[in-house]
Coordinates of C-alpha atoms in Angstrom, one line a residue:
M1 CA 0.1 0.0 -0.1
C2 CA 1.5 3.4 -1.0
F3 CA 0.3 6.9 0.7
V4 CA -0.6 9.0 -1.3
W5 CA -1.6 12.7 -0.3
K6 CA -4.3 13.7 -2.6
E7 CA -4.3 17.3 -2.8
P8 CA -0.8 18.9 -4.1
L9 CA 0.7 20.9 -0.5
P10 CA 1.8 24.3 -0.8
V11 CA 5.4 23.2 0.5
I12 CA 7.4 20.0 1.9
I13 CA 10.9 20.1 3.3
I14 CA 13.0 17.3 3.2
G15 CA 15.3 17.8 6.3
N16 CA 14.0 17.9 9.9
G17 CA 17.6 19.3 11.2
P18 CA 17.4 23.3 12.6
S19 CA 16.8 24.5 9.2
G20 CA 13.6 22.5 8.9
I21 CA 12.2 22.9 12.2
C22 CA 13.3 26.7 12.0
L23 CA 11.3 27.1 8.5
S24 CA 8.5 25.2 10.0
Y25 CA 8.2 27.6 12.6
L26 CA 7.8 30.6 10.3
L27 CA 5.3 28.4 8.0
S28 CA 3.5 27.8 11.1
G29 CA 2.2 31.4 11.4
Y30 CA 4.9 32.7 14.0
T31 CA 5.3 36.4 12.6
P32 CA 8.5 38.4 14.0
Y33 CA 8.1 41.9 14.7
V34 CA 10.6 44.6 16.2
K35 CA 9.7 45.3 19.5
A36 CA 8.3 48.9 20.3
D37 CA 10.7 50.2 22.8
A38 CA 13.8 47.9 20.6
I39 CA 17.1 49.7 20.3
H40 CA 19.6 47.8 17.8
P41 CA 23.3 48.7 18.9
Q42 CA 23.7 49.0 15.1
P43 CA 22.5 52.6 14.4
L44 CA 21.8 52.2 10.7
L45 CA 20.0 49.2 11.2
H46 CA 18.1 50.7 13.6
K47 CA 17.0 53.3 11.5
K48 CA 16.0 51.1 8.9
L49 CA 14.3 49.2 11.7
T50 CA 12.2 52.5 12.7
E51 CA 11.0 53.1 9.2
K52 CA 8.3 50.4 9.2
P53 CA 7.4 49.7 12.9
H54 CA 4.1 47.6 12.6
V55 CA 5.4 45.9 9.4
S56 CA 6.5 42.4 10.1
I57 CA 10.3 41.6 9.2
L58 CA 8.8 38.9 7.1
D59 CA 7.0 41.5 4.7
Q60 CA 9.9 44.0 4.6
D61 CA 12.6 44.3 1.6
L62 CA 15.5 41.7 2.8
D63 CA 18.0 43.2 0.6
Y64 CA 17.7 46.7 2.0
L65 CA 17.6 45.6 5.5
S66 CA 20.3 43.4 4.9
E67 CA 22.2 45.9 2.9
G68 CA 25.6 46.8 4.5
L69 CA 26.0 44.4 7.5
E70 CA 29.1 42.1 8.0
G71 CA 29.8 39.4 9.9
R72 CA 31.2 35.3 9.8
S73 CA 28.8 34.6 7.0
Q74 CA 28.7 35.6 3.1
S75 CA 25.0 35.5 3.2
P76 CA 23.3 38.9 4.0
V77 CA 20.0 37.4 5.1
A78 CA 22.0 35.1 7.6
L79 CA 23.6 38.1 9.0
L80 CA 20.4 40.1 9.2
F81 CA 18.3 37.7 11.3
D82 CA 21.4 36.6 13.5
A83 CA 21.6 40.2 14.3
L84 CA 18.1 41.1 14.9
L85 CA 18.2 37.6 17.3
R86 CA 21.6 38.4 18.9
P87 CA 22.2 41.6 18.0
D88 CA 25.6 42.4 19.5
T89 CA 27.3 38.9 20.3
D90 CA 30.0 38.8 18.3
F91 CA 31.4 41.9 20.3
G92 CA 30.7 40.0 23.6
G93 CA 27.5 41.8 24.3
N94 CA 24.5 40.1 25.4
T95 CA 21.8 42.6 24.3
E96 CA 18.0 41.0 24.0
S97 CA 16.6 40.2 20.7
V98 CA 14.9 42.6 19.3
L99 CA 12.4 40.6 17.8
T100 CA 9.0 39.8 19.6
W101 CA 6.7 37.1 18.0
E102 CA 2.9 37.1 17.4
H103 CA 0.9 33.9 15.8
Q104 CA -1.2 34.6 12.9
A105 CA -3.4 31.6 12.0
E106 CA -4.1 33.7 8.9
R107 CA -0.3 33.0 7.6
M108 CA 0.1 29.7 7.8
I109 CA 1.6 27.4 5.2
P110 CA 0.5 23.8 5.3
H111 CA 3.5 22.0 4.9
L112 CA 5.5 18.6 5.8
V113 CA 9.0 18.1 7.1
L114 CA 10.3 14.9 6.4
G115 CA 13.2 13.5 8.3
R116 CA 15.1 10.1 8.7
N117 CA 15.8 10.9 12.2
L118 CA 13.8 12.6 14.9
P119 CA 13.8 16.2 15.2
G120 CA 16.6 17.7 15.0
G121 CA 18.4 15.5 11.8
A122 CA 22.0 14.8 12.4
W123 CA 22.6 15.7 16.1
H124 CA 20.8 13.0 17.1
S125 CA 23.3 10.7 15.1
I126 CA 26.3 12.7 17.3
E127 CA 27.7 11.1 20.6
G128 CA 26.1 13.0 23.1
S129 CA 28.7 14.0 25.4
M130 CA 30.6 15.5 22.5
V131 CA 30.6 19.4 22.9
T132 CA 29.8 22.0 20.3
L133 CA 32.3 24.1 18.6
S134 CA 29.9 27.0 18.6
Q135 CA 28.9 28.7 21.6
G136 CA 25.8 27.3 23.3
E137 CA 23.6 30.1 22.9
W138 CA 24.4 30.3 19.3
M139 CA 22.6 26.8 19.0
G140 CA 18.7 28.1 20.1
L141 CA 16.3 29.0 17.4
P142 CA 13.5 31.9 17.3
D143 CA 11.5 32.6 20.7
L144 CA 13.0 30.1 22.8
R145 CA 16.7 30.6 24.2
F146 CA 18.6 27.7 24.5
K147 CA 20.2 29.2 27.8
D148 CA 16.3 29.6 29.2
W149 CA 15.9 25.9 28.1
M150 CA 19.2 24.7 30.0
R151 CA 18.1 26.7 33.4
R152 CA 14.6 24.8 33.2
K153 CA 16.3 21.2 32.2
R154 CA 18.4 22.2 35.3
R155 CA 21.5 21.8 33.3
G156 CA 24.4 23.7 32.7
L157 CA 26.8 24.8 29.9
R158 CA 30.2 23.6 29.7
D159 CA 32.2 26.8 29.1
S160 CA 29.6 28.3 27.5
R161 CA 29.1 25.4 25.1
A162 CA 26.6 22.5 25.1
T163 CA 26.9 18.6 24.7
A164 CA 25.4 17.5 21.3
G165 CA 22.8 15.6 23.6
D166 CA 21.5 18.6 25.0
I167 CA 21.2 20.0 21.4
A168 CA 19.4 17.3 19.7
R169 CA 17.1 17.2 23.1
Y170 CA 16.2 21.0 22.8
Y171 CA 15.4 20.5 19.2
Q172 CA 13.1 17.8 19.6
D173 CA 11.5 19.6 22.6
Y174 CA 11.2 22.8 20.5
V175 CA 9.0 21.0 18.2
V176 CA 6.9 20.3 20.4
K177 CA 6.3 23.3 22.6
K178 CA 6.4 25.2 19.6
G179 CA 3.1 22.8 18.0
L180 CA 4.7 21.6 15.2
S181 CA 4.5 18.0 15.8
H182 CA 1.7 17.4 13.2
N183 CA 4.1 18.9 10.4
F184 CA 6.9 16.3 10.8
V185 CA 7.0 13.0 9.4
C186 CA 10.2 11.4 11.2
G187 CA 11.5 8.1 9.9
S188 CA 11.0 8.7 6.4
V189 CA 13.3 8.7 3.5
V190 CA 13.0 10.3 0.3
T191 CA 14.0 8.3 -2.7
A192 CA 12.7 10.6 -5.7
V193 CA 11.6 14.4 -6.2
D194 CA 10.5 14.4 -9.8
I195 CA 8.3 17.1 -11.8
G196 CA 5.0 15.7 -12.6
S197 CA 3.2 12.7 -11.7
P198 CA 3.1 9.1 -12.7
E199 CA -0.6 9.0 -12.5
S200 CA -2.0 9.3 -15.9
G201 CA -3.9 12.4 -17.3
E202 CA -2.1 14.6 -15.1
T203 CA -0.3 17.6 -16.5
R204 CA 3.5 18.3 -15.4
S205 CA 2.7 21.6 -14.5
Q206 CA 0.6 23.9 -12.7
Q207 CA -2.0 26.4 -14.2
D208 CA 0.9 29.3 -13.7
G209 CA 3.2 27.5 -15.0
S210 CA 4.9 26.7 -12.5
P211 CA 6.2 22.9 -11.9
L212 CA 4.2 20.5 -9.6
F213 CA 6.5 18.1 -7.7
V214 CA 6.4 14.3 -6.5
V215 CA 8.0 13.5 -3.6
S216 CA 8.4 9.9 -3.1
G217 CA 10.0 7.6 -0.8
F218 CA 9.0 5.3 2.3
M219 CA 9.0 5.8 6.2
T220 CA 9.2 3.1 8.8
T221 CA 6.5 2.4 10.8
T222 CA 6.2 1.9 14.6
D223 CA 6.1 -1.6 14.0
G224 CA 9.6 -1.8 12.0
S225 CA 7.9 -2.0 8.9
Q226 CA 8.4 0.3 5.7
Q227 CA 5.4 1.9 3.6
P228 CA 5.9 4.0 0.3
F229 CA 5.0 7.4 0.1
S230 CA 4.4 9.8 -2.6
F231 CA 3.6 13.7 -2.1
R232 CA 2.5 16.2 -4.8
A233 CA 3.6 19.9 -3.9
R234 CA 3.9 23.2 -5.4
N235 CA 7.2 23.9 -3.7
V236 CA 10.0 21.6 -2.3
V237 CA 12.9 22.9 0.2
L238 CA 16.5 21.1 0.4
A239 CA 17.3 21.2 4.1
T240 CA 19.2 18.0 4.2
G241 CA 22.7 19.5 5.9
T242 CA 25.9 17.4 4.8
S243 CA 26.1 14.5 6.9
D244 CA 24.5 11.6 4.8
S245 CA 27.5 10.6 2.9
P246 CA 31.0 10.1 4.5
A247 CA 34.0 10.8 2.4
R248 CA 35.7 7.8 1.3
L249 CA 39.9 7.1 0.9
S250 CA 39.4 5.3 -2.4
I251 CA 41.9 2.8 -1.6
V252 CA 41.9 -1.2 -1.3
G253 CA 40.7 -2.4 2.2
E254 CA 38.1 0.1 2.8
D255 CA 35.0 -1.9 2.7
L256 CA 36.4 -4.5 5.3
P257 CA 34.3 -5.0 8.6
Y258 CA 36.5 -3.0 10.5
V259 CA 36.6 0.2 8.9
H260 CA 34.2 2.7 9.8
Y261 CA 33.0 6.5 8.8
E262 CA 31.4 7.2 12.2
L263 CA 32.0 7.5 15.9
S264 CA 29.2 5.6 17.0
A265 CA 31.0 2.5 15.6
L266 CA 33.5 2.7 18.4
E267 CA 30.9 3.2 20.7
E268 CA 29.1 -0.1 19.5
A269 CA 32.9 -1.8 19.2
M270 CA 33.3 -0.7 23.3
K271 CA 30.1 -2.1 24.4
A272 CA 30.7 -5.5 22.4
G273 CA 34.1 -5.8 24.0
A274 CA 35.9 -5.8 21.0
V275 CA 38.2 -2.8 21.7
T276 CA 39.7 -2.6 24.6
P277 CA 42.3 -0.5 26.7
T278 CA 44.7 -3.6 26.0
S279 CA 43.6 -4.7 22.3
D280 CA 45.2 -3.3 19.2
P281 CA 45.3 0.8 18.5
V282 CA 42.4 2.3 17.1
L283 CA 43.2 3.9 13.7
I284 CA 41.6 7.2 13.4
V285 CA 42.7 9.1 9.9
G286 CA 41.3 12.8 9.8
A287 CA 42.7 16.3 10.9
G288 CA 39.3 17.9 11.4
L289 CA 37.2 18.4 14.5
S290 CA 35.1 15.2 14.0
A291 CA 38.2 13.1 14.5
A292 CA 39.9 15.4 17.5
D293 CA 36.6 14.2 18.7
A294 CA 37.0 10.5 18.4
I295 CA 40.4 11.2 19.5
L296 CA 38.9 12.4 22.6
Y297 CA 36.4 9.9 23.1
A298 CA 39.1 6.9 22.8
R299 CA 41.4 8.5 25.0
H300 CA 38.6 9.4 27.9
Y301 CA 38.3 5.5 28.0
N302 CA 42.1 4.8 27.9
L303 CA 41.7 3.3 24.2
P304 CA 45.2 3.3 22.2
V305 CA 45.2 5.2 19.5
I306 CA 47.2 6.1 16.1
H307 CA 46.3 9.0 14.6
A308 CA 47.0 9.6 10.6
F309 CA 46.5 12.6 8.7
R310 CA 47.7 13.9 5.4
R311 CA 49.0 17.9 6.2
P312 CA 52.2 18.9 8.5
V313 CA 50.7 19.9 12.3
D314 CA 51.9 23.5 11.4
D315 CA 49.6 23.9 8.4
P316 CA 47.4 27.2 8.5
G317 CA 44.6 25.3 7.2
L318 CA 44.5 22.8 10.0
I319 CA 41.3 23.8 12.1
F320 CA 43.5 23.1 15.4
N321 CA 45.6 26.8 14.1
Q322 CA 42.2 28.8 13.5
L323 CA 40.7 28.1 16.7
P324 CA 41.2 30.9 20.2
K325 CA 43.2 28.6 22.3
T326 CA 41.3 29.7 25.2
M327 CA 37.8 28.8 24.2
Y328 CA 38.6 25.5 22.9
P329 CA 41.2 23.9 25.1
E330 CA 40.4 20.4 24.7
Y331 CA 41.0 20.9 21.2
Q332 CA 44.3 22.3 21.7
K333 CA 45.2 19.4 23.6
V334 CA 44.8 17.3 20.6
H335 CA 46.7 19.6 18.7
Q336 CA 49.6 19.5 21.1
M337 CA 49.6 15.7 21.2
M338 CA 49.5 15.6 17.3
R339 CA 52.8 18.1 17.1
E340 CA 54.5 16.3 20.1
K341 CA 53.8 12.7 20.3
S342 CA 54.2 12.2 16.3
I343 CA 56.3 9.1 14.8
L344 CA 58.7 12.1 13.9
S345 CA 59.4 13.2 17.6
S346 CA 61.7 11.7 20.3
T347 CA 59.3 12.0 22.9
T348 CA 56.5 9.3 23.5
Y349 CA 52.7 9.3 25.0
K350 CA 51.3 6.5 26.1
G351 CA 48.8 5.0 24.0
Y352 CA 48.6 7.8 21.5
L353 CA 50.7 8.0 18.4
S354 CA 50.8 11.1 15.7
L355 CA 51.4 10.1 11.8
P356 CA 51.7 13.4 10.1
K357 CA 51.9 13.6 6.3
H358 CA 51.2 9.9 6.0
Q359 CA 48.7 8.8 3.2
P360 CA 46.7 5.5 3.8
L361 CA 47.6 2.8 1.0
V362 CA 45.9 -0.5 2.0
F363 CA 43.8 -1.9 4.7
Q364 CA 44.3 -5.3 5.1
E365 CA 42.3 -8.6 6.2
D366 CA 44.4 -9.4 8.9
H367 CA 44.0 -5.9 10.6
Q368 CA 47.2 -4.6 9.1
A369 CA 47.1 -0.9 7.6
V370 CA 49.8 0.1 5.4
F371 CA 51.1 3.7 4.9
Q372 CA 53.2 5.8 3.2
D373 CA 55.3 8.6 4.6
Q374 CA 56.5 11.8 3.2
N375 CA 59.4 10.3 1.7
G376 CA 57.7 7.8 -0.4
E377 CA 58.3 4.9 2.7
H378 CA 56.0 2.7 3.1
K379 CA 54.6 1.8 6.9
L380 CA 52.9 -1.3 8.5
F381 CA 50.7 -0.7 11.7
R382 CA 48.5 -3.6 13.4
V383 CA 45.1 -1.9 14.4
S384 CA 41.9 -3.4 15.8
L385 CA 39.7 -0.9 14.3
V386 CA 39.7 1.6 12.0
L387 CA 37.6 5.6 12.0
V388 CA 37.9 7.3 8.7
L389 CA 36.9 10.9 9.6
I390 CA 37.9 13.2 6.7
G391 CA 34.3 14.9 6.0
S392 CA 31.0 14.1 4.4
Y393 CA 28.9 14.9 1.4
P394 CA 25.3 15.8 1.4
D395 CA 23.0 12.8 -0.1
L396 CA 21.1 14.2 -3.0
S397 CA 20.8 11.1 -5.1
F398 CA 16.5 11.7 -5.0
L399 CA 17.4 14.2 -7.6
A400 CA 18.5 14.2 -11.4
H401 CA 22.0 14.0 -11.5
G402 CA 22.3 14.1 -7.7
G403 CA 21.6 18.1 -7.7
T404 CA 24.8 18.3 -9.5
D405 CA 22.9 20.4 -12.1
L406 CA 21.8 23.1 -9.4
T407 CA 25.0 23.8 -8.4
V408 CA 27.3 26.8 -8.9
D409 CA 29.2 25.1 -11.6
P410 CA 27.2 22.2 -12.6
D411 CA 30.3 20.7 -14.1
Q412 CA 32.0 20.0 -11.0
P413 CA 30.6 17.8 -8.0
L414 CA 28.0 19.2 -5.4
S415 CA 30.3 20.7 -2.3
P416 CA 29.0 22.7 0.3
K417 CA 32.3 24.4 0.9
R418 CA 33.5 24.6 -2.9
N419 CA 30.5 24.3 -5.0
P420 CA 27.0 24.6 -3.2
I421 CA 23.8 24.7 -4.6
E422 CA 23.4 28.6 -6.5
V423 CA 20.4 30.1 -5.1
D424 CA 19.1 33.9 -5.3
P425 CA 20.8 35.5 -2.0
F426 CA 17.4 37.0 -0.6
T427 CA 14.9 34.1 -1.6
Y428 CA 17.1 31.1 -1.1
Q429 CA 15.4 29.8 -4.4
S430 CA 17.3 27.9 -6.7
T431 CA 18.5 29.7 -10.0
R432 CA 17.9 26.9 -12.0
Q433 CA 14.6 25.7 -10.9
R434 CA 11.6 27.5 -10.0
S435 CA 9.9 26.7 -6.7
L436 CA 12.7 24.6 -5.4
Y437 CA 14.3 25.8 -2.6
A438 CA 17.8 25.2 -0.4
M439 CA 18.8 26.0 2.6
G440 CA 21.9 25.4 5.0
P441 CA 24.9 23.6 4.4
L442 CA 23.9 23.2 0.8
V443 CA 24.1 26.6 0.3
G444 CA 27.0 27.2 2.2
D445 CA 25.4 27.9 5.6
N446 CA 27.2 26.0 8.2
F447 CA 26.4 26.9 11.4
V448 CA 23.2 26.7 13.3
R449 CA 22.9 30.5 14.0
F450 CA 23.3 31.5 10.3
V451 CA 20.9 28.8 8.9
Q452 CA 18.2 30.7 10.4
G453 CA 18.3 33.4 7.8
G454 CA 17.9 31.0 5.0
A455 CA 14.9 30.1 6.6
L456 CA 13.5 33.6 6.8
A457 CA 14.5 34.2 3.1
V458 CA 12.6 31.2 2.4
A459 CA 9.6 31.9 4.5
S460 CA 9.6 35.2 3.1
S461 CA 9.3 34.4 -0.4
L462 CA 6.9 31.6 0.1
L463 CA 4.3 34.2 1.9
K464 CA 4.7 36.2 -0.8
E465 CA 3.9 34.0 -3.4
N466 CA 1.5 32.5 -1.4
R467 CA -0.5 36.0 -1.3
K468 CA -0.9 36.2 -5.1
P469 CA -4.1 36.4 -6.8
P470 CA -5.0 33.2 -8.6

């Protein structure tokens, strides 16, 4: 039996992480206005906000409001929404949000949010004790400050940062508290997004010429069975993030059962007794924060570690060389170990060995890993388990050509950093496909505090389209 929604939905959002949650909130009638007595610390923005004090931000000219703003994002609307929610946070201030929220039922746009996990998306797949790179307050969504939620839960921040477990619970709780649960279809996997419908006789577009999408896939029911679905929609929003498809080394032996791509595999191996403090070392490949988290996790349980990475330790491109030392002491500890406890150093560190400028060549069936160093020499290490943590890519296999024809350079693979989906900066609508929107890491907004600007842009665009006469 296939579940089919008979009438076309105005909007389907694919992805139920922070991007999808924030957009669902805005499409559910929650409308931002500037507080009557608010004084924004940025004089130019404050002047613009006073020009239309009784007009919702969703109805204003986002291009005009965001002009001249600067910050840690390349998206003008992301900077705007962040400035409204956290007016002076980058300068160490704690000015309250200048926004007040009203629920206006007449603004509601029916929509569904499809996601594999519980609301919060990939945050439910991260080991719960891991601490966020961003400050905890920057992980919050509109009209429910994260620190207030933590206080009610009698939880505390760690050096102003939060654990992944708390973040996942906050997002799940946000959906419930804001009354959004009926929009979320969790346990759903999208397998195809097509224009038109397999039903005979149906046109491939709406009367105004805009496309009609058919979103197909399957959902896992409470009893574990899988039920196909097919939804028709006038607009589709891509909010899948980038953690679906781990990057691979493309070497012999990567498919062996002891080679993994997620930290959760190490947790499971520990529970099963396959990895212990007395077993062969765990090999961790990569020099980013995911690899550092795995090292910290392994060392917490006294597991021996071999850490291999291609770059030199002093490479300015390494994330460790870009982080403030006082704010991220645990990552600086890992960086220190990488430098001082390497195979090139005369010092030793029990339980940890660093292999800078080493390239994995082969993983063998007898649990031996072969590397090539910077001089071309081969080295052999026996390991119990391998974690390859060198990044991940979005999985848009449900789109034609995997979504590459939507990118800035259609001749290159989709990459959030190097070749994101190309969208209009003030609506986030695809420049190549009408009524298709993208947000979050897919368009280069990689931090939670900035993905919310994409939700503002999409919601503003959809509300204006929804008010057009038939």
